[in-house]
Each structure stands twice: as C-alpha cells, then as structure tokens.
Amino acid sequence: MLPTIGRRLAPRPTTGSLAPPEWLEAQLVTTRELVADFTHRRSTEYFVAPGTAVLRETLAEFVANGKYLRSTFATLGWLCGRPESRQALKAAAGLELLHAFALIQDDVMDESATRRGAPTVHVRLADWAADRLSDPARFGRSAAVLLADLCLVWSERMLRECGLPQASLDRAWPVFDLMRSELAVGQYGDLLNEDLHTAQLDDVLDVARRKSGNYSVRRPLELGAALAGCSPAVTAALGQYGAAIGEAFQLRDDVLGVFGDPAVTGKPIGDDLRQHKATTLVVAARDLADHHQAEQLQKLARDRPAPGREEDAWVERWQDLIHACGAASWAEEAIGGRVRTARAALDAEPSIPELPRETLEFLADHCTRRTR
C-alpha cells in the first residue's frame, strides 16, 4: 500500500525536491483528484436516468479508496524519460479506472462480500435494490458488471484525452492493449486453477504473473516509459524490475489472503481459504507437505464447515499446516529473491534519473512488505 494520506489538497509533486514517501503522498493526492474529476464529469454525462444516482455514488466512493499503485508506477515510468507533466498524470490515472473494472468484476466472480473493509460493489447495489426489485442479488451482480464495463471504456477515454501528443499515445497503445489482454487471460487461468487437487504451481505462478504481476507493476512502468519515449535500455530495465516486483507483490497478496489481519486488510482472516482459491501459497503447501500433512490438507479442502466458529477453527488448522510444511517460509524466500532481482535491474541501468530510481527502490520494499 502507498503511504496513507488525508483528504486535503497536497502540493503537486516536484521532481527531485521530495523524498520518495513525500513524493508518493503528493502524487497520490493529485492523481486521486484527477480520477474523481473525470468520473464526476462522465457520471454527470451518463447517469441521468432515474435509478442511476446509485451508480454515481458507488463509483465515486470506490475509486476514492484505492492504493493507486498502477498509476504510480506509470508515472514513474514517465519520469524515467521526461520531467513531471500533468498530462502524463492524467494518462497514468486512467489505469485506476481499468483497475476499478478488474476489481468489480473479480468480486462478482469470487462472490466476495467485502473489499477494503466495505461491501463490494455488487453487494452495495443489491442492498440498494432490496426494497425495489424482486431479485436484488441478481440485479447487484448484473449492475456491477455493467458499471465495470463503463470503467473499462472510461479508462481508455481518460488516456486518449490526457493531452499528450499523438506520438506519445501511439507508442503507448500497444502496451495498454497488452496489459488489458493479459489481465483477461490471467483471470481465465485463475478460474481454471481453482481446484487445489489439479492446480500446478508453475501454472498458478504463470497466472499470478499475467493477472497481477505484469498488470500491477511491469506494464504500468512500460506504459509510462512508452509515453515518455524512453530508451530501449531503460524500458528493458523497468520491465525486469516490474516483472520481479509484480510477482513479489502477488506472492505477498497470497500470504495476506491466508494470514492477513482483517482489521488491516478489510477482509475475513483466511479469505482465500474460505473461497477455496488455489493460490501460490496454498498450492506450494500441497507440494511441500509430507504424506501425513498432505492427508490433512486434503481433508481440510474436502470438509469445509459452515461459516461460524467451526469455520474459524478450520482456517486456523490450514494456517498451522501451511507453516508446518514450510510453504510460508518458501513464500518469504521467493519474495526476497524477486526483490533482489528487481534491485539488480535498477543497478544495471545508470541512466534512470534519481527520483524514479529512489522511489522504485523504496517501493520494492514497501509493496512487498505491506500488510494490506
């Protein structure tokens, strides 16, 4: 997660004048304002029919509370080749609407009830429809998918209308298309790997790389670099860094999906276990387990109790086994190795300017040691 910020207007970031945490805070405030302004204008344009006010309110709250990770990396990619630009910030901000699209649909597919400590979009829309329609749950899911589709369309529009020269945009479109395509293919792979008994660790890691690693870090960096016209050497270094940190980011996500504190993550403890997700951590536990541990894991996967105290105890047994078989240690070692790889990629390219270099080094630790 990026540094916590308040709602007040912060100074616009000035390249080279702020340390990474302060720069990140200022950049986050500015980007959040750009997204809020754009979504307000689009909502005012399209949400005019009766019953659409709930979409405007739901979307405004949803986009206000994200980590803004992808737009941050895109901005850093830009700063590797060009000075600070409000137009570039607008281009990067469009990735937050792409991410809103992905999260809203992901929550529908996972049947998740909460995100960031609040009801998911489809649950909120179902609650709104509870005394209005005969099947509010179906309405909530369907309306959430449609709102997500709008976010996907508007993410491209925000990039297209950012104000950067056409030559910059022409360089960026292939990366943007690749990012969206990898996300969809990775999500499909995630569906295929839902069965713990048949999922293979290499396949799960490949999905994590496509769906989250490339999507969260690598492609945003490359998108910013493409907009700025960075050299092939700089773009390659950013790609190597992004691939490594993106994978580490997803591995940390998988650890938090099992061991994360609900008060911090905003989700129930062991949420991935409750949803029967075959994540890297869970599949690694299956592969590392001895015969007795494997039997216990199979029994847990087969005999999930109903929600309540028994389910909480069931999660604790999962956690104990994941620690006992060495999967938790494996994940921490894998994260550490990828952070070292990312740092080496930065060290090998001396032409990366000071601010993006220092901030990328900071984020290498911050994104992989986070608690939510």
mmCIF file of C-alpha atoms in Angstrom:
data_model
loop_
_atom_site.group_PDB
_atom_site.id
_atom_site.type_symbol
_atom_site.label_atom_id
_atom_site.label_comp_id
_atom_site.label_asym_id
_atom_site.label_seq_id
_atom_site.Cartn_x
_atom_site.Cartn_y
_atom_site.Cartn_z
ATOM 1 C CA MET A 1 0.000 0.000 0.000
ATOM 2 C CA LEU A 2 1.139 3.525 -0.641
ATOM 3 C CA PRO A 3 1.548 5.964 2.247
ATOM 4 C CA THR A 4 -1.719 6.917 3.921
ATOM 5 C CA ILE A 5 -2.951 10.378 3.032
ATOM 6 C CA GLY A 6 -5.667 12.749 4.123
ATOM 7 C CA ARG A 7 -8.329 14.385 2.008
ATOM 8 C CA ARG A 8 -6.704 17.808 1.895
ATOM 9 C CA LEU A 9 -5.089 19.088 -1.273
ATOM 10 C CA ALA A 10 -1.348 18.392 -1.217
ATOM 11 C CA PRO A 11 1.274 20.279 -3.214
ATOM 12 C CA ARG A 12 1.835 18.902 -6.665
ATOM 13 C CA PRO A 13 4.938 16.697 -6.722
ATOM 14 C CA THR A 14 8.081 18.433 -7.907
ATOM 15 C CA THR A 15 10.696 16.146 -9.413
ATOM 16 C CA GLY A 16 13.826 15.942 -7.327
ATOM 17 C CA SER A 17 12.542 18.068 -4.405
ATOM 18 C CA LEU A 18 10.852 15.381 -2.298
ATOM 19 C CA ALA A 19 11.925 12.117 -0.695
ATOM 20 C CA PRO A 20 10.048 9.029 -2.002
ATOM 21 C CA PRO A 21 7.375 8.859 0.751
ATOM 22 C CA GLU A 22 6.532 12.554 0.442
ATOM 23 C CA TRP A 23 6.555 12.422 -3.348
ATOM 24 C CA LEU A 24 4.262 9.405 -3.288
ATOM 25 C CA GLU A 25 1.815 11.124 -0.969
ATOM 26 C CA ALA A 26 1.639 14.273 -3.096
ATOM 27 C CA GLN A 27 1.394 12.303 -6.338
ATOM 28 C CA LEU A 28 -1.394 10.164 -4.893
ATOM 29 C CA VAL A 29 -3.500 13.142 -3.881
ATOM 30 C CA THR A 30 -3.153 14.753 -7.314
ATOM 31 C CA THR A 31 -3.944 11.551 -9.209
ATOM 32 C CA ARG A 32 -6.920 10.801 -6.992
ATOM 33 C CA GLU A 33 -8.305 14.273 -7.738
ATOM 34 C CA LEU A 34 -7.862 13.715 -11.474
ATOM 35 C CA VAL A 35 -9.784 10.431 -11.310
ATOM 36 C CA ALA A 36 -12.505 11.961 -9.154
ATOM 37 C CA ASP A 37 -12.927 14.873 -11.545
ATOM 38 C CA PHE A 38 -13.036 12.651 -14.620
ATOM 39 C CA THR A 39 -15.534 10.176 -13.137
ATOM 40 C CA HIS A 40 -17.710 13.038 -11.883
ATOM 41 C CA ARG A 41 -17.865 14.548 -15.365
ATOM 42 C CA ARG A 42 -18.604 11.203 -17.005
ATOM 43 C CA SER A 43 -21.205 10.339 -14.359
ATOM 44 C CA THR A 44 -22.907 13.693 -14.847
ATOM 45 C CA GLU A 45 -22.945 12.982 -18.584
ATOM 46 C CA TYR A 46 -24.325 9.434 -18.447
ATOM 47 C CA PHE A 47 -26.029 8.814 -15.097
ATOM 48 C CA VAL A 48 -29.088 10.988 -15.697
ATOM 49 C CA ALA A 49 -31.918 8.438 -15.892
ATOM 50 C CA PRO A 50 -33.958 7.541 -12.792
ATOM 51 C CA GLY A 51 -32.231 4.936 -10.644
ATOM 52 C CA THR A 52 -28.683 5.740 -11.830
ATOM 53 C CA ALA A 53 -27.692 8.023 -8.954
ATOM 54 C CA VAL A 54 -26.621 4.940 -7.008
ATOM 55 C CA LEU A 55 -24.079 4.157 -9.742
ATOM 56 C CA ARG A 56 -22.582 7.635 -9.485
ATOM 57 C CA GLU A 57 -22.307 7.430 -5.690
ATOM 58 C CA THR A 58 -20.964 3.875 -5.679
ATOM 59 C CA LEU A 59 -18.294 4.565 -8.283
ATOM 60 C CA ALA A 60 -17.165 7.809 -6.631
ATOM 61 C CA GLU A 61 -16.597 6.052 -3.309
ATOM 62 C CA PHE A 62 -14.946 3.033 -4.907
ATOM 63 C CA VAL A 63 -12.318 4.944 -6.891
ATOM 64 C CA ALA A 64 -11.549 7.216 -3.937
ATOM 65 C CA ASN A 65 -10.265 4.422 -1.722
ATOM 66 C CA GLY A 66 -7.742 2.506 -3.834
ATOM 67 C CA LYS A 67 -3.990 2.132 -3.394
ATOM 68 C CA TYR A 68 -3.318 3.889 -6.733
ATOM 69 C CA LEU A 69 -0.381 1.575 -7.323
ATOM 70 C CA ARG A 70 -0.658 1.201 -11.092
ATOM 71 C CA SER A 71 -0.928 4.910 -11.806
ATOM 72 C CA THR A 72 2.087 5.491 -9.557
ATOM 73 C CA PHE A 73 4.235 3.042 -11.489
ATOM 74 C CA ALA A 74 3.084 4.505 -14.807
ATOM 75 C CA THR A 75 4.083 7.973 -13.596
ATOM 76 C CA LEU A 76 7.478 6.671 -12.505
ATOM 77 C CA GLY A 77 7.959 5.112 -15.942
ATOM 78 C CA TRP A 78 7.252 8.519 -17.467
ATOM 79 C CA LEU A 79 9.751 10.228 -15.145
ATOM 80 C CA CYS A 80 12.482 7.892 -16.383
ATOM 81 C CA GLY A 81 12.392 9.800 -19.670
ATOM 82 C CA ARG A 82 10.595 13.120 -19.158
ATOM 83 C CA PRO A 83 10.044 15.746 -16.444
ATOM 84 C CA GLU A 84 6.847 15.992 -14.433
ATOM 85 C CA SER A 85 3.709 16.561 -16.528
ATOM 86 C CA ARG A 86 0.077 16.971 -15.548
ATOM 87 C CA GLN A 87 -0.886 15.420 -18.876
ATOM 88 C CA ALA A 88 1.201 12.353 -18.028
ATOM 89 C CA LEU A 89 -0.500 12.146 -14.631
ATOM 90 C CA LYS A 90 -3.861 12.124 -16.411
ATOM 91 C CA ALA A 91 -2.693 9.331 -18.677
ATOM 92 C CA ALA A 92 -1.484 7.306 -15.698
ATOM 93 C CA ALA A 93 -4.693 8.000 -13.777
ATOM 94 C CA GLY A 94 -6.682 6.157 -16.425
ATOM 95 C CA LEU A 95 -5.182 2.923 -15.113
ATOM 96 C CA GLU A 96 -7.170 3.397 -11.909
ATOM 97 C CA LEU A 97 -10.405 3.078 -13.859
ATOM 98 C CA LEU A 98 -9.034 -0.042 -15.538
ATOM 99 C CA HIS A 99 -8.307 -1.378 -12.073
ATOM 100 C CA ALA A 100 -11.815 -0.486 -10.884
ATOM 101 C CA PHE A 101 -13.162 -2.543 -13.795
ATOM 102 C CA ALA A 102 -10.982 -5.503 -12.808
ATOM 103 C CA LEU A 103 -11.801 -5.404 -9.096
ATOM 104 C CA ILE A 104 -15.552 -5.016 -9.521
ATOM 105 C CA GLN A 105 -15.751 -7.989 -11.874
ATOM 106 C CA ASP A 106 -13.305 -10.031 -9.781
ATOM 107 C CA ASP A 107 -15.513 -9.570 -6.719
ATOM 108 C CA VAL A 108 -18.554 -10.723 -8.697
ATOM 109 C CA MET A 109 -16.715 -13.840 -9.902
ATOM 110 C CA ASP A 110 -15.372 -14.596 -6.420
ATOM 111 C CA GLU A 111 -18.709 -13.816 -4.755
ATOM 112 C CA SER A 112 -16.796 -11.587 -2.331
ATOM 113 C CA ALA A 113 -18.836 -9.704 0.251
ATOM 114 C CA THR A 114 -16.259 -7.114 1.282
ATOM 115 C CA ARG A 115 -13.363 -5.142 -0.151
ATOM 116 C CA ARG A 116 -11.316 -2.520 1.699
ATOM 117 C CA GLY A 117 -13.455 -3.092 4.753
ATOM 118 C CA ALA A 118 -16.701 -2.138 2.971
ATOM 119 C CA PRO A 119 -19.370 -4.000 0.987
ATOM 120 C CA THR A 120 -18.285 -4.899 -2.533
ATOM 121 C CA VAL A 121 -19.939 -3.044 -5.404
ATOM 122 C CA HIS A 122 -22.350 -5.842 -6.293
ATOM 123 C CA VAL A 123 -23.387 -6.213 -2.643
ATOM 124 C CA ARG A 124 -23.943 -2.484 -2.288
ATOM 125 C CA LEU A 125 -26.062 -2.401 -5.449
ATOM 126 C CA ALA A 126 -28.035 -5.431 -4.256
ATOM 127 C CA ASP A 127 -28.701 -3.681 -0.941
ATOM 128 C CA TRP A 128 -29.973 -0.638 -2.850
ATOM 129 C CA ALA A 129 -32.329 -2.866 -4.839
ATOM 130 C CA ALA A 130 -33.573 -4.832 -1.823
ATOM 131 C CA ASP A 131 -36.885 -2.966 -1.474
ATOM 132 C CA ARG A 132 -37.170 -2.043 -5.141
ATOM 133 C CA LEU A 133 -36.779 -5.265 -7.169
ATOM 134 C CA SER A 134 -37.813 -8.894 -6.817
ATOM 135 C CA ASP A 135 -34.291 -10.333 -7.243
ATOM 136 C CA PRO A 136 -31.857 -7.814 -5.725
ATOM 137 C CA ALA A 137 -28.877 -10.210 -5.711
ATOM 138 C CA ARG A 138 -29.129 -10.786 -9.449
ATOM 139 C CA PHE A 139 -29.564 -7.064 -10.019
ATOM 140 C CA GLY A 140 -26.488 -6.303 -7.903
ATOM 141 C CA ARG A 141 -24.284 -8.697 -9.861
ATOM 142 C CA SER A 142 -25.576 -7.577 -13.252
ATOM 143 C CA ALA A 143 -25.394 -3.856 -12.459
ATOM 144 C CA ALA A 144 -21.866 -4.268 -11.098
ATOM 145 C CA VAL A 145 -20.740 -5.904 -14.344
ATOM 146 C CA LEU A 146 -22.216 -3.028 -16.343
ATOM 147 C CA LEU A 147 -20.581 -0.421 -14.097
ATOM 148 C CA ALA A 148 -17.284 -2.260 -14.508
ATOM 149 C CA ASP A 149 -17.715 -2.180 -18.288
ATOM 150 C CA LEU A 150 -18.123 1.590 -18.124
ATOM 151 C CA CYS A 151 -14.910 1.837 -16.107
ATOM 152 C CA LEU A 152 -13.108 -0.121 -18.817
ATOM 153 C CA VAL A 153 -14.383 2.224 -21.525
ATOM 154 C CA TRP A 154 -13.613 5.320 -19.484
ATOM 155 C CA SER A 155 -10.078 4.161 -18.685
ATOM 156 C CA GLU A 156 -9.265 4.251 -22.396
ATOM 157 C CA ARG A 157 -11.034 7.560 -22.817
ATOM 158 C CA MET A 158 -9.037 9.125 -19.977
ATOM 159 C CA LEU A 159 -5.805 8.025 -21.640
ATOM 160 C CA ARG A 160 -6.943 9.199 -25.069
ATOM 161 C CA GLU A 161 -7.963 12.630 -23.720
ATOM 162 C CA CYS A 162 -4.962 13.183 -21.422
ATOM 163 C CA GLY A 163 -3.484 15.921 -23.609
ATOM 164 C CA LEU A 164 -0.185 14.277 -24.530
ATOM 165 C CA PRO A 165 0.959 14.394 -28.172
ATOM 166 C CA GLN A 166 -0.412 11.770 -30.515
ATOM 167 C CA ALA A 167 3.080 10.318 -30.985
ATOM 168 C CA SER A 168 3.221 9.532 -27.265
ATOM 169 C CA LEU A 169 -0.170 7.866 -27.324
ATOM 170 C CA ASP A 170 0.722 5.838 -30.418
ATOM 171 C CA ARG A 171 3.689 4.372 -28.526
ATOM 172 C CA ALA A 172 1.508 3.572 -25.515
ATOM 173 C CA TRP A 173 -1.499 1.862 -27.101
ATOM 174 C CA PRO A 174 0.239 -1.496 -27.725
ATOM 175 C CA VAL A 175 1.292 -1.663 -24.054
ATOM 176 C CA PHE A 176 -2.203 -0.707 -22.905
ATOM 177 C CA ASP A 177 -3.739 -3.386 -25.134
ATOM 178 C CA LEU A 178 -1.254 -5.985 -23.882
ATOM 179 C CA MET A 179 -1.996 -5.069 -20.268
ATOM 180 C CA ARG A 180 -5.749 -5.489 -20.723
ATOM 181 C CA SER A 181 -5.396 -8.725 -22.674
ATOM 182 C CA GLU A 182 -3.049 -10.301 -20.128
ATOM 183 C CA LEU A 183 -5.465 -9.367 -17.371
ATOM 184 C CA ALA A 184 -8.366 -11.170 -19.055
ATOM 185 C CA VAL A 185 -6.328 -14.256 -19.964
ATOM 186 C CA GLY A 186 -4.856 -14.379 -16.467
ATOM 187 C CA GLN A 187 -8.320 -14.141 -14.924
ATOM 188 C CA TYR A 188 -9.467 -17.057 -17.081
ATOM 189 C CA GLY A 189 -6.433 -19.054 -15.979
ATOM 190 C CA ASP A 190 -7.352 -18.266 -12.401
ATOM 191 C CA LEU A 191 -10.734 -19.878 -12.978
ATOM 192 C CA LEU A 192 -9.082 -22.985 -14.421
ATOM 193 C CA ASN A 193 -6.760 -23.277 -11.420
ATOM 194 C CA GLU A 194 -9.493 -23.126 -8.765
ATOM 195 C CA ASP A 195 -9.247 -26.856 -7.987
ATOM 196 C CA LEU A 196 -6.459 -27.385 -5.422
ATOM 197 C CA HIS A 197 -6.132 -31.057 -6.363
ATOM 198 C CA THR A 198 -5.272 -30.405 -10.023
ATOM 199 C CA ALA A 199 -3.641 -26.939 -9.980
ATOM 200 C CA GLN A 200 0.084 -26.962 -10.763
ATOM 201 C CA LEU A 201 2.412 -24.462 -9.082
ATOM 202 C CA ASP A 202 4.013 -23.390 -12.370
ATOM 203 C CA ASP A 203 0.576 -22.704 -13.833
ATOM 204 C CA VAL A 204 -0.536 -20.783 -10.747
ATOM 205 C CA LEU A 205 2.662 -18.709 -10.843
ATOM 206 C CA ASP A 206 2.090 -18.018 -14.543
ATOM 207 C CA VAL A 207 -1.430 -16.784 -13.807
ATOM 208 C CA ALA A 208 -0.107 -14.637 -10.959
ATOM 209 C CA ARG A 209 2.438 -13.185 -13.365
ATOM 210 C CA ARG A 210 -0.156 -12.361 -16.038
ATOM 211 C CA LYS A 211 -3.100 -11.348 -13.880
ATOM 212 C CA SER A 212 -1.263 -9.423 -11.186
ATOM 213 C CA GLY A 213 2.488 -9.196 -11.672
ATOM 214 C CA ASN A 214 2.589 -7.744 -15.147
ATOM 215 C CA TYR A 215 -0.691 -5.922 -14.649
ATOM 216 C CA SER A 216 0.235 -4.302 -11.317
ATOM 217 C CA VAL A 217 3.819 -3.216 -11.928
ATOM 218 C CA ARG A 218 5.530 -4.174 -15.170
ATOM 219 C CA ARG A 219 3.021 -2.969 -17.768
ATOM 220 C CA PRO A 220 2.263 0.305 -15.956
ATOM 221 C CA LEU A 221 6.000 1.070 -15.855
ATOM 222 C CA GLU A 222 6.345 0.168 -19.529
ATOM 223 C CA LEU A 223 3.277 2.241 -20.391
ATOM 224 C CA GLY A 224 4.766 5.321 -18.739
ATOM 225 C CA ALA A 225 8.104 4.670 -20.416
ATOM 226 C CA ALA A 226 6.388 4.325 -23.803
ATOM 227 C CA LEU A 227 4.536 7.610 -23.331
ATOM 228 C CA ALA A 228 7.832 9.311 -22.480
ATOM 229 C CA GLY A 229 9.780 7.686 -25.319
ATOM 230 C CA CYS A 230 12.367 6.111 -23.015
ATOM 231 C CA SER A 231 15.355 4.321 -24.489
ATOM 232 C CA PRO A 232 15.194 0.545 -25.051
ATOM 233 C CA ALA A 233 17.769 0.048 -22.278
ATOM 234 C CA VAL A 234 15.691 1.960 -19.712
ATOM 235 C CA THR A 235 12.488 0.246 -20.814
ATOM 236 C CA ALA A 236 14.144 -3.166 -20.502
ATOM 237 C CA ALA A 237 15.412 -2.379 -17.001
ATOM 238 C CA LEU A 238 11.949 -1.216 -15.951
ATOM 239 C CA GLY A 239 10.451 -4.389 -17.421
ATOM 240 C CA GLN A 240 12.856 -6.593 -15.457
ATOM 241 C CA TYR A 241 12.167 -4.654 -12.270
ATOM 242 C CA GLY A 242 8.423 -4.721 -12.894
ATOM 243 C CA ALA A 243 8.260 -8.441 -13.593
ATOM 244 C CA ALA A 244 10.125 -9.245 -10.373
ATOM 245 C CA ILE A 245 8.278 -6.818 -8.102
ATOM 246 C CA GLY A 246 4.942 -7.677 -9.705
ATOM 247 C CA GLU A 247 5.421 -11.345 -8.873
ATOM 248 C CA ALA A 248 6.569 -10.466 -5.363
ATOM 249 C CA PHE A 249 3.508 -8.250 -4.971
ATOM 250 C CA GLN A 250 1.198 -11.139 -5.862
ATOM 251 C CA LEU A 251 3.045 -13.548 -3.581
ATOM 252 C CA ARG A 252 2.547 -11.077 -0.733
ATOM 253 C CA ASP A 253 -1.134 -10.864 -1.697
ATOM 254 C CA ASP A 254 -1.370 -14.641 -1.396
ATOM 255 C CA VAL A 255 0.297 -14.587 2.024
ATOM 256 C CA LEU A 256 -2.145 -11.903 3.192
ATOM 257 C CA GLY A 257 -5.041 -13.926 1.777
ATOM 258 C CA VAL A 258 -4.203 -16.595 4.356
ATOM 259 C CA PHE A 259 -2.589 -14.735 7.258
ATOM 260 C CA GLY A 260 -3.661 -11.082 6.834
ATOM 261 C CA ASP A 261 -5.178 -9.186 9.753
ATOM 262 C CA PRO A 262 -8.866 -8.496 8.966
ATOM 263 C CA ALA A 263 -8.639 -5.122 10.714
ATOM 264 C CA VAL A 264 -5.967 -4.105 8.188
ATOM 265 C CA THR A 265 -6.925 -5.996 5.012
ATOM 266 C CA GLY A 266 -10.656 -5.322 5.282
ATOM 267 C CA LYS A 267 -11.368 -8.994 4.538
ATOM 268 C CA PRO A 268 -12.033 -12.013 6.790
ATOM 269 C CA ILE A 269 -8.931 -13.807 8.016
ATOM 270 C CA GLY A 270 -8.062 -16.661 5.671
ATOM 271 C CA ASP A 271 -10.291 -15.195 2.963
ATOM 272 C CA ASP A 272 -8.535 -17.118 0.163
ATOM 273 C CA LEU A 273 -9.050 -20.353 2.108
ATOM 274 C CA ARG A 274 -12.739 -19.623 2.654
ATOM 275 C CA GLN A 275 -13.100 -19.058 -1.094
ATOM 276 C CA HIS A 276 -11.190 -22.266 -1.929
ATOM 277 C CA LYS A 277 -8.641 -20.351 -4.003
ATOM 278 C CA ALA A 278 -5.693 -22.371 -5.296
ATOM 279 C CA THR A 279 -3.165 -19.571 -4.724
ATOM 280 C CA THR A 280 0.606 -19.898 -4.929
ATOM 281 C CA LEU A 281 0.840 -20.320 -1.152
ATOM 282 C CA VAL A 282 -1.843 -22.987 -0.928
ATOM 283 C CA VAL A 283 -0.521 -24.981 -3.900
ATOM 284 C CA ALA A 284 3.042 -24.715 -2.569
ATOM 285 C CA ALA A 285 1.803 -26.098 0.758
ATOM 286 C CA ARG A 286 0.292 -29.074 -1.038
ATOM 287 C CA ASP A 287 3.542 -29.714 -2.930
ATOM 288 C CA LEU A 288 5.804 -29.310 0.126
ATOM 289 C CA ALA A 289 3.670 -31.344 2.528
ATOM 290 C CA ASP A 290 4.783 -34.754 3.730
ATOM 291 C CA HIS A 291 2.376 -37.700 3.485
ATOM 292 C CA HIS A 292 0.633 -37.015 6.802
ATOM 293 C CA GLN A 293 0.376 -33.279 6.157
ATOM 294 C CA ALA A 294 -0.946 -33.913 2.645
ATOM 295 C CA GLU A 295 -3.732 -36.082 4.037
ATOM 296 C CA GLN A 296 -4.682 -33.342 6.486
ATOM 297 C CA LEU A 297 -4.700 -30.712 3.740
ATOM 298 C CA GLN A 298 -6.900 -32.894 1.558
ATOM 299 C CA LYS A 299 -9.315 -33.415 4.432
ATOM 300 C CA LEU A 300 -9.482 -29.675 5.111
ATOM 301 C CA ALA A 301 -10.104 -28.932 1.433
ATOM 302 C CA ARG A 302 -12.868 -31.526 1.347
ATOM 303 C CA ASP A 303 -14.605 -30.838 4.671
ATOM 304 C CA ARG A 304 -15.126 -27.092 4.937
ATOM 305 C CA PRO A 305 -17.662 -26.286 7.674
ATOM 306 C CA ALA A 306 -20.406 -23.694 7.543
ATOM 307 C CA PRO A 307 -19.476 -20.092 8.445
ATOM 308 C CA GLY A 308 -19.041 -19.522 12.161
ATOM 309 C CA ARG A 309 -16.729 -20.645 14.931
ATOM 310 C CA GLU A 310 -16.090 -24.020 13.328
ATOM 311 C CA GLU A 311 -15.002 -22.346 10.102
ATOM 312 C CA ASP A 312 -12.646 -20.052 12.068
ATOM 313 C CA ALA A 313 -11.050 -23.124 13.660
ATOM 314 C CA TRP A 314 -10.845 -24.722 10.204
ATOM 315 C CA VAL A 315 -8.896 -21.662 8.952
ATOM 316 C CA GLU A 316 -6.513 -21.918 11.926
ATOM 317 C CA ARG A 317 -5.760 -25.568 11.080
ATOM 318 C CA TRP A 318 -4.986 -24.511 7.491
ATOM 319 C CA GLN A 319 -2.650 -21.803 8.750
ATOM 320 C CA ASP A 320 -0.843 -24.186 11.085
ATOM 321 C CA LEU A 321 -0.301 -26.718 8.297
ATOM 322 C CA ILE A 322 0.921 -24.072 5.847
ATOM 323 C CA HIS A 323 3.526 -23.010 8.406
ATOM 324 C CA ALA A 324 4.432 -26.581 9.332
ATOM 325 C CA CYS A 325 5.099 -27.772 5.794
ATOM 326 C CA GLY A 326 7.360 -24.795 5.041
ATOM 327 C CA ALA A 327 5.134 -23.018 2.491
ATOM 328 C CA ALA A 328 5.099 -19.742 4.434
ATOM 329 C CA SER A 329 8.909 -19.738 4.543
ATOM 330 C CA TRP A 330 9.024 -20.640 0.851
ATOM 331 C CA ALA A 331 6.856 -17.629 0.036
ATOM 332 C CA GLU A 332 9.028 -15.233 2.044
ATOM 333 C CA GLU A 333 12.183 -16.536 0.345
ATOM 334 C CA ALA A 334 10.543 -16.214 -3.073
ATOM 335 C CA ILE A 335 9.527 -12.628 -2.325
ATOM 336 C CA GLY A 336 13.027 -11.744 -1.100
ATOM 337 C CA GLY A 337 14.649 -13.252 -4.185
ATOM 338 C CA ARG A 338 12.447 -11.251 -6.517
ATOM 339 C CA VAL A 339 13.177 -8.019 -4.647
ATOM 340 C CA ARG A 340 16.900 -8.665 -5.096
ATOM 341 C CA THR A 341 16.359 -9.293 -8.809
ATOM 342 C CA ALA A 342 14.468 -6.005 -9.131
ATOM 343 C CA ARG A 343 17.169 -4.022 -7.364
ATOM 344 C CA ALA A 344 19.820 -5.570 -9.598
ATOM 345 C CA ALA A 345 17.871 -4.476 -12.695
ATOM 346 C CA LEU A 346 17.875 -0.868 -11.464
ATOM 347 C CA ASP A 347 21.565 -1.014 -10.555
ATOM 348 C CA ALA A 348 22.418 -2.236 -14.050
ATOM 349 C CA GLU A 349 20.903 0.856 -15.746
ATOM 350 C CA PRO A 350 22.647 4.029 -14.536
ATOM 351 C CA SER A 351 20.683 6.372 -16.819
ATOM 352 C CA ILE A 352 17.482 6.080 -14.737
ATOM 353 C CA PRO A 353 17.070 9.501 -13.042
ATOM 354 C CA GLU A 354 17.407 9.951 -9.292
ATOM 355 C CA LEU A 355 13.768 10.459 -8.281
ATOM 356 C CA PRO A 356 12.253 7.449 -10.080
ATOM 357 C CA ARG A 357 15.244 5.297 -9.098
ATOM 358 C CA GLU A 358 14.952 6.144 -5.381
ATOM 359 C CA THR A 359 11.180 5.783 -5.451
ATOM 360 C CA LEU A 360 11.332 2.423 -7.221
ATOM 361 C CA GLU A 361 13.841 1.214 -4.649
ATOM 362 C CA PHE A 362 11.523 2.391 -1.884
ATOM 363 C CA LEU A 363 8.509 0.688 -3.465
ATOM 364 C CA ALA A 364 10.416 -2.569 -3.914
ATOM 365 C CA ASP A 365 10.277 -2.957 -0.145
ATOM 366 C CA HIS A 366 7.049 -1.084 0.521
ATOM 367 C CA CYS A 367 4.928 -3.143 -1.892
ATOM 368 C CA THR A 368 6.315 -6.494 -0.795
ATOM 369 C CA ARG A 369 6.305 -5.944 2.985
ATOM 370 C CA ARG A 370 2.847 -4.422 3.105
ATOM 371 C CA THR A 371 0.124 -5.596 5.456
ATOM 372 C CA ARG A 372 -2.882 -4.984 3.174
#
